[in-house]
Each structure stands twice: as C-alpha cells, then as structure tokens.
C-alpha cells in the first residue's frame, strides 16, 4: 500500500468523521452540564451568548437557546413546549452527523402547545423518525431587544420539556 | 525449499522504518488535505459568493455533500436549512481584502427581504468578541433605516467619533474578523436563490 492510498483513505475518513466528532463533543459537554439535574433529558438553558459562550461556534447573541440530548436507545422521547410568542421561535432536531432533519417554527405551530414524539424506529405513524439513536434538540427563541421583555422570553424557553414518557 | 526464519525476521525489521514513514506520510497528507478542504471550503460543492459574502446552499441539509457537512460542523455547527435561515458570512471586505478586527469598516445595505435579520461580528475563532455593552450584533428589530431603507453599521476596535450616528459593533484586538448576516424566514424568491440578495457593501474606513 503506497502513500497515496493511505492519504486518500485518511482524507475521506477525516472528512466523514469531523461532523460526528463535533457532535459527540457537544453531546458530551451537554451531558456534563445536565448532570445532577433531575430527569434523564433535562434541558440545558444557557444564558444569552457573549464572549464566554464557547460550546458551539457562531453563537447567535439574539437568541435564547434550549438544548436537550435525546437518547433514543431507550425508546421514544416526548418533547413538549408552549412558548405562546408571536415572535420567532423554532425547535430543530439534529442527527449525530449534524444534519438538521426536522424543524418546527412558530408560524407552523400557531399558538398551539407543541407535543412531538421522536423515535429511532417508525413504530407509530405520528412519530418523527430520527436517522440516528442520539439526537440533539435545539430550541431557538428570538430576542429582539436584550433590554426588554426577557422574562416573557425566558418563560417561553423554560416551557421546553424532554421526557421519555 | 525452506526459508530461514531469522533472515525473514531481519528483512522485516529492516523494512519497518520505511513502512512507518509511508504510513506517517500518508496520514499527514490525508489529514492535511482534509483540513485544507474543510477550512478553505474549496471542495464543498454548495458554496456561492454574493459580493463579499459567502453562503452555503446546503448548510444543515441532509442532502449536503460530505465536505459541506464537515465545513459547516467546523464554522457553523447546528445551522438551519435555508427554508428557515440563510447565513451569509464575510471574511473579506468589498475590495477582497481580509477583514481585520483592528481596522474600521462601514457596512451599508438594504434591509434584507426577510421576516427578521441580524448582523453579528465574530472573531476568527468563530466566537463573539468581548464587546462592551453587549454590542455583539445589530438586528432588524432595532436597526435604524434611512429613507431609502438602508442600514449603516461601523465596526472597529473603538467607536469612530465622526460616525457617531451609526450603529457600532466593537471588534477589539488585532485578529481575523468574520461578519455573519442571518436572515430568518427569507422571502420565497431569496430562499430559492440566495444569490439574489442585494449584498451589503463592506468598505474599510481610513488606514489600519
């Protein structure tokens, strides 16, 4: 086996692995943040991003984030939220290779509470079938102005619940 | 015919350094070219330029090619698809000179055709600057538009007294600078073809 064959194999392996490693590091970081908190899928609710926000690149300082690591090995996960906002919010799901395979936003949800069932298998027709057994949920809540209305936006974000039943 | 095991072992031993060098060189070249392709984005099939702004048409998409997926993981992990958000990133000014945080830039542009937009300054490590008074971004909810519907922003390490009327995004230190223009719920025509954006201009002001 020559140098070029090894280089080609390593090149494609590295390109394939980069998004998976980045997601694995993020899952690990979030798991450590949620340790000690009640419940297996406790949302992580970081403060508004500033220069100390170093977990994920390009943090948006105009958004409040809510994150859950969904471990579908143990079965489906139920996600609930009731933001009750007329401004932008969304709930996005990312597979372990970083693909965004699902998103629900405020326009699609209307003012109705959100209830999503996420599963690794197509066991029920209303389930969202994830392409991987570990999934990242990212809730975004728009903050039009950091100086005003933060309590309402915080309440909207805190309505996020991720549970196994 | 029999083979002398000691000669075989000795032959193998003499070949180990060459094999080791072959493997090391292969790994070095493989990792190096992968890193170059990801960082520079040259191999990603979905990158397009709009003025000084660059956008990946497949960021966050399950149909992204492996290079796009890897690049987005490094420079914009957890991106949304373009039906939800468009991300335009500038690393050069309108004269194609690399952006530096120590320099002052003036950004002028029409408010983009979208439900909500923001312009954020990042250091070259893709994280926010230590900006005083939380001046990390300008967004469509608070931006003041002139009668033509344009916004105007200055960036630089200190506020420019001659541009006090303009919004200012502080970029302290001397390092690479990235500007990200996010469009949430862009209008359908722009969503279909993000190259249709009337790109904001980025002009360096004075010497730096």
PDB file of C-alpha atoms in Angstrom, chain A:
ATOM      1  CA  UNK A   1       0.000   0.000   0.000  1.00  0.00           C
ATOM      2  CA  UNK A   2       1.511   3.309  -1.067  1.00  0.00           C
ATOM      3  CA  UNK A   3       1.498   6.766   0.439  1.00  0.00           C
ATOM      4  CA  UNK A   4      -1.264   7.998  -1.869  1.00  0.00           C
ATOM      5  CA  UNK A   5      -3.623   5.148  -0.976  1.00  0.00           C
ATOM      6  CA  UNK A   6      -3.170   5.825   2.738  1.00  0.00           C
ATOM      7  CA  UNK A   7      -3.562   9.577   2.214  1.00  0.00           C
ATOM      8  CA  UNK A   8      -6.806   9.123   0.261  1.00  0.00           C
ATOM      9  CA  UNK A   9      -8.232   6.764   2.876  1.00  0.00           C
ATOM     10  CA  UNK A  10      -7.292   9.101   5.731  1.00  0.00           C
ATOM     11  CA  UNK A  11      -8.597  12.147   3.836  1.00  0.00           C
ATOM     12  CA  UNK A  12     -12.095  10.717   3.298  1.00  0.00           C
ATOM     13  CA  UNK A  13     -12.205   9.220   6.799  1.00  0.00           C
ATOM     14  CA  UNK A  14     -11.337  12.614   8.307  1.00  0.00           C
ATOM     15  CA  UNK A  15     -13.971  14.466   6.268  1.00  0.00           C
ATOM     16  CA  UNK A  16     -16.556  11.859   7.291  1.00  0.00           C
ATOM     17  CA  UNK A  17     -15.524  11.956  10.950  1.00  0.00           C
ATOM     18  CA  UNK A  18     -15.338  15.722  11.567  1.00  0.00           C
ATOM     19  CA  UNK A  19     -19.096  16.420  11.960  1.00  0.00           C
ATOM     20  CA  UNK A  20     -19.571  13.273  14.026  1.00  0.00           C
ATOM     21  CA  UNK A  21     -16.719  14.153  16.367  1.00  0.00           C
ATOM     22  CA  UNK A  22     -18.041  17.697  16.756  1.00  0.00           C
ATOM     23  CA  UNK A  23     -21.486  16.366  17.637  1.00  0.00           C
ATOM     24  CA  UNK A  24     -20.037  13.785  20.005  1.00  0.00           C
ATOM     25  CA  UNK A  25     -18.116  16.529  21.823  1.00  0.00           C
ATOM     26  CA  UNK A  26     -21.277  18.598  22.059  1.00  0.00           C
ATOM     27  CA  UNK A  27     -23.319  15.663  23.384  1.00  0.00           C
ATOM     28  CA  UNK A  28     -20.632  15.039  25.990  1.00  0.00           C
ATOM     29  CA  UNK A  29     -20.478  18.689  27.016  1.00  0.00           C
ATOM     30  CA  UNK A  30     -24.266  18.884  27.384  1.00  0.00           C
ATOM     31  CA  UNK A  31     -24.416  15.647  29.336  1.00  0.00           C
ATOM     32  CA  UNK A  32     -21.925  17.102  31.817  1.00  0.00           C
ATOM     33  CA  UNK A  33     -23.985  20.306  32.070  1.00  0.00           C
ATOM     34  CA  UNK A  34     -27.170  18.359  32.773  1.00  0.00           C
ATOM     35  CA  UNK A  35     -25.563  16.053  35.358  1.00  0.00           C
ATOM     36  CA  UNK A  36     -27.132  16.478  38.735  1.00  0.00           C
ATOM     37  CA  UNK A  37     -30.289  17.955  37.270  1.00  0.00           C
ATOM     38  CA  UNK A  38     -33.495  15.924  37.621  1.00  0.00           C
ATOM     39  CA  UNK A  39     -34.708  13.745  34.749  1.00  0.00           C
ATOM     40  CA  UNK A  40     -32.830  11.889  32.026  1.00  0.00           C
ATOM     41  CA  UNK A  41     -33.393  14.511  29.297  1.00  0.00           C
ATOM     42  CA  UNK A  42     -33.151  17.720  31.306  1.00  0.00           C
ATOM     43  CA  UNK A  43     -32.964  20.749  29.003  1.00  0.00           C
ATOM     44  CA  UNK A  44     -29.807  22.848  29.175  1.00  0.00           C
ATOM     45  CA  UNK A  45     -30.746  26.545  29.184  1.00  0.00           C
ATOM     46  CA  UNK A  46     -27.607  28.669  28.730  1.00  0.00           C
ATOM     47  CA  UNK A  47     -27.617  32.445  29.273  1.00  0.00           C
ATOM     48  CA  UNK A  48     -27.678  34.816  26.311  1.00  0.00           C
ATOM     49  CA  UNK A  49     -24.476  34.360  24.341  1.00  0.00           C
ATOM     50  CA  UNK A  50     -21.488  36.616  24.967  1.00  0.00           C
ATOM     51  CA  UNK A  51     -17.721  36.199  24.616  1.00  0.00           C
ATOM     52  CA  UNK A  52     -17.745  33.427  27.243  1.00  0.00           C
ATOM     53  CA  UNK A  53     -20.123  31.214  25.204  1.00  0.00           C
ATOM     54  CA  UNK A  54     -17.672  28.681  23.775  1.00  0.00           C
ATOM     55  CA  UNK A  55     -19.684  25.482  23.465  1.00  0.00           C
ATOM     56  CA  UNK A  56     -20.863  25.890  19.860  1.00  0.00           C
ATOM     57  CA  UNK A  57     -19.281  28.092  17.202  1.00  0.00           C
ATOM     58  CA  UNK A  58     -21.139  31.154  15.906  1.00  0.00           C
ATOM     59  CA  UNK A  59     -23.462  31.563  18.879  1.00  0.00           C
ATOM     60  CA  UNK A  60     -26.258  33.940  17.995  1.00  0.00           C
ATOM     61  CA  UNK A  61     -26.437  36.722  20.621  1.00  0.00           C
ATOM     62  CA  UNK A  62     -30.021  37.467  19.547  1.00  0.00           C
ATOM     63  CA  UNK A  63     -31.381  34.081  20.546  1.00  0.00           C
ATOM     64  CA  UNK A  64     -32.141  32.242  23.737  1.00  0.00           C
ATOM     65  CA  UNK A  65     -31.243  28.579  23.329  1.00  0.00           C
ATOM     66  CA  UNK A  66     -32.665  25.475  24.941  1.00  0.00           C
ATOM     67  CA  UNK A  67     -30.958  22.128  24.306  1.00  0.00           C
ATOM     68  CA  UNK A  68     -31.819  18.506  25.024  1.00  0.00           C
ATOM     69  CA  UNK A  69     -29.787  15.431  24.190  1.00  0.00           C
ATOM     70  CA  UNK A  70     -32.324  12.805  23.158  1.00  0.00           C
ATOM     71  CA  UNK A  71     -31.126   9.258  23.733  1.00  0.00           C
ATOM     72  CA  UNK A  72     -33.440   7.093  21.654  1.00  0.00           C
ATOM     73  CA  UNK A  73     -31.691   3.828  22.592  1.00  0.00           C
ATOM     74  CA  UNK A  74     -34.105   3.505  25.496  1.00  0.00           C
ATOM     75  CA  UNK A  75     -37.189   4.270  23.408  1.00  0.00           C
ATOM     76  CA  UNK A  76     -39.090   7.265  22.092  1.00  0.00           C
ATOM     77  CA  UNK A  77     -38.748  10.710  23.624  1.00  0.00           C
ATOM     78  CA  UNK A  78     -41.621  13.134  24.074  1.00  0.00           C
ATOM     79  CA  UNK A  79     -40.902  16.840  23.611  1.00  0.00           C
ATOM     80  CA  UNK A  80     -43.334  19.458  24.831  1.00  0.00           C
ATOM     81  CA  UNK A  81     -43.229  23.241  24.708  1.00  0.00           C
ATOM     82  CA  UNK A  82     -45.716  26.062  24.952  1.00  0.00           C
ATOM     83  CA  UNK A  83     -43.890  29.278  24.042  1.00  0.00           C
ATOM     84  CA  UNK A  84     -47.004  31.448  23.453  1.00  0.00           C
ATOM     85  CA  UNK A  85     -44.991  34.010  21.491  1.00  0.00           C
ATOM     86  CA  UNK A  86     -45.798  35.984  18.369  1.00  0.00           C
ATOM     87  CA  UNK A  87     -42.087  36.425  17.618  1.00  0.00           C
ATOM     88  CA  UNK A  88     -39.825  33.818  16.048  1.00  0.00           C
ATOM     89  CA  UNK A  89     -39.037  30.576  17.781  1.00  0.00           C
ATOM     90  CA  UNK A  90     -38.185  27.137  16.471  1.00  0.00           C
ATOM     91  CA  UNK A  91     -37.430  23.633  17.614  1.00  0.00           C
ATOM     92  CA  UNK A  92     -34.859  21.858  15.458  1.00  0.00           C
ATOM     93  CA  UNK A  93     -33.581  18.278  15.585  1.00  0.00           C
ATOM     94  CA  UNK A  94     -30.045  17.278  14.568  1.00  0.00           C
ATOM     95  CA  UNK A  95     -28.767  13.771  13.954  1.00  0.00           C
ATOM     96  CA  UNK A  96     -25.408  12.541  15.190  1.00  0.00           C
ATOM     97  CA  UNK A  97     -23.776  13.532  11.889  1.00  0.00           C
ATOM     98  CA  UNK A  98     -25.028  17.132  12.405  1.00  0.00           C
ATOM     99  CA  UNK A  99     -27.816  17.075   9.779  1.00  0.00           C
ATOM    100  CA  UNK A 100     -30.881  19.167  10.624  1.00  0.00           C
ATOM    101  CA  UNK A 101     -33.614  16.626   9.831  1.00  0.00           C
ATOM    102  CA  UNK A 102     -36.608  18.382  11.379  1.00  0.00           C
ATOM    103  CA  UNK A 103     -37.674  21.900  12.303  1.00  0.00           C
ATOM    104  CA  UNK A 104     -40.906  23.343  13.632  1.00  0.00           C
ATOM    105  CA  UNK A 105     -41.310  27.116  13.936  1.00  0.00           C
ATOM    106  CA  UNK A 106     -43.821  29.493  15.463  1.00  0.00           C
ATOM    107  CA  UNK A 107     -45.692  30.014  12.194  1.00  0.00           C
ATOM    108  CA  UNK A 108     -46.213  26.290  11.707  1.00  0.00           C
ATOM    109  CA  UNK A 109     -47.183  25.704  15.314  1.00  0.00           C
ATOM    110  CA  UNK A 110     -49.522  28.686  15.553  1.00  0.00           C
ATOM    111  CA  UNK A 111     -50.290  29.441  19.181  1.00  0.00           C
ATOM    112  CA  UNK A 112     -50.854  25.762  19.978  1.00  0.00           C
ATOM    113  CA  UNK A 113     -48.707  23.881  22.501  1.00  0.00           C
ATOM    114  CA  UNK A 114     -46.101  21.637  20.891  1.00  0.00           C
ATOM    115  CA  UNK A 115     -46.030  17.873  21.509  1.00  0.00           C
ATOM    116  CA  UNK A 116     -43.557  15.830  19.469  1.00  0.00           C
ATOM    117  CA  UNK A 117     -42.759  12.126  19.682  1.00  0.00           C
ATOM    118  CA  UNK A 118     -39.289  11.277  18.410  1.00  0.00           C
ATOM    119  CA  UNK A 119     -38.295   7.700  17.792  1.00  0.00           C
ATOM    120  CA  UNK A 120     -35.443   5.801  16.186  1.00  0.00           C
ATOM    121  CA  UNK A 121     -37.944   3.446  14.518  1.00  0.00           C
ATOM    122  CA  UNK A 122     -41.146   4.015  12.574  1.00  0.00           C
ATOM    123  CA  UNK A 123     -43.225   2.316  15.255  1.00  0.00           C
ATOM    124  CA  UNK A 124     -46.078   4.820  15.277  1.00  0.00           C
ATOM    125  CA  UNK A 125     -47.414   6.902  12.408  1.00  0.00           C
ATOM    126  CA  UNK A 126     -47.234  10.214  14.270  1.00  0.00           C
ATOM    127  CA  UNK A 127     -43.619   9.748  15.351  1.00  0.00           C
ATOM    128  CA  UNK A 128     -40.755  11.732  13.932  1.00  0.00           C
ATOM    129  CA  UNK A 129     -38.258   9.087  12.885  1.00  0.00           C
ATOM    130  CA  UNK A 130     -34.687  10.089  13.661  1.00  0.00           C
ATOM    131  CA  UNK A 131     -31.840   8.895  11.430  1.00  0.00           C
ATOM    132  CA  UNK A 132     -29.641   8.262  14.484  1.00  0.00           C
ATOM    133  CA  UNK A 133     -30.178   6.981  18.008  1.00  0.00           C
ATOM    134  CA  UNK A 134     -28.703  10.079  19.569  1.00  0.00           C
ATOM    135  CA  UNK A 135     -30.324  13.356  18.623  1.00  0.00           C
ATOM    136  CA  UNK A 136     -29.764  16.960  19.611  1.00  0.00           C
ATOM    137  CA  UNK A 137     -32.801  19.172  20.111  1.00  0.00           C
ATOM    138  CA  UNK A 138     -32.169  22.900  19.818  1.00  0.00           C
ATOM    139  CA  UNK A 139     -34.865  25.404  20.684  1.00  0.00           C
ATOM    140  CA  UNK A 140     -34.305  28.974  19.474  1.00  0.00           C
ATOM    141  CA  UNK A 141     -36.259  31.890  20.907  1.00  0.00           C
ATOM    142  CA  UNK A 142     -35.691  35.246  19.252  1.00  0.00           C
ATOM    143  CA  UNK A 143     -34.634  38.117  21.491  1.00  0.00           C
ATOM    144  CA  UNK A 144     -35.448  41.303  19.541  1.00  0.00           C
ATOM    145  CA  UNK A 145     -34.013  43.536  22.261  1.00  0.00           C
ATOM    146  CA  UNK A 146     -31.851  42.336  25.168  1.00  0.00           C
ATOM    147  CA  UNK A 147     -33.052  45.254  27.275  1.00  0.00           C
ATOM    148  CA  UNK A 148     -36.766  44.452  27.161  1.00  0.00           C
ATOM    149  CA  UNK A 149     -39.194  41.576  27.652  1.00  0.00           C
ATOM    150  CA  UNK A 150     -36.660  38.975  28.785  1.00  0.00           C
ATOM    151  CA  UNK A 151     -38.987  37.473  31.401  1.00  0.00           C
ATOM    152  CA  UNK A 152     -41.587  36.523  28.775  1.00  0.00           C
ATOM    153  CA  UNK A 153     -38.906  35.035  26.517  1.00  0.00           C
ATOM    154  CA  UNK A 154     -37.325  33.130  29.427  1.00  0.00           C
ATOM    155  CA  UNK A 155     -40.737  31.682  30.295  1.00  0.00           C
ATOM    156  CA  UNK A 156     -41.222  30.604  26.684  1.00  0.00           C
ATOM    157  CA  UNK A 157     -37.868  28.850  26.643  1.00  0.00           C
ATOM    158  CA  UNK A 158     -38.461  27.237  30.037  1.00  0.00           C
ATOM    159  CA  UNK A 159     -41.642  25.640  28.702  1.00  0.00           C
ATOM    160  CA  UNK A 160     -39.383  23.152  26.877  1.00  0.00           C
ATOM    161  CA  UNK A 161     -39.607  19.649  28.355  1.00  0.00           C
ATOM    162  CA  UNK A 162     -37.970  16.490  27.035  1.00  0.00           C
ATOM    163  CA  UNK A 163     -39.018  13.214  28.665  1.00  0.00           C
ATOM    164  CA  UNK A 164     -39.044   9.504  27.990  1.00  0.00           C
ATOM    165  CA  UNK A 165     -42.743   9.107  28.723  1.00  0.00           C
TER     166      UNK A 165
END
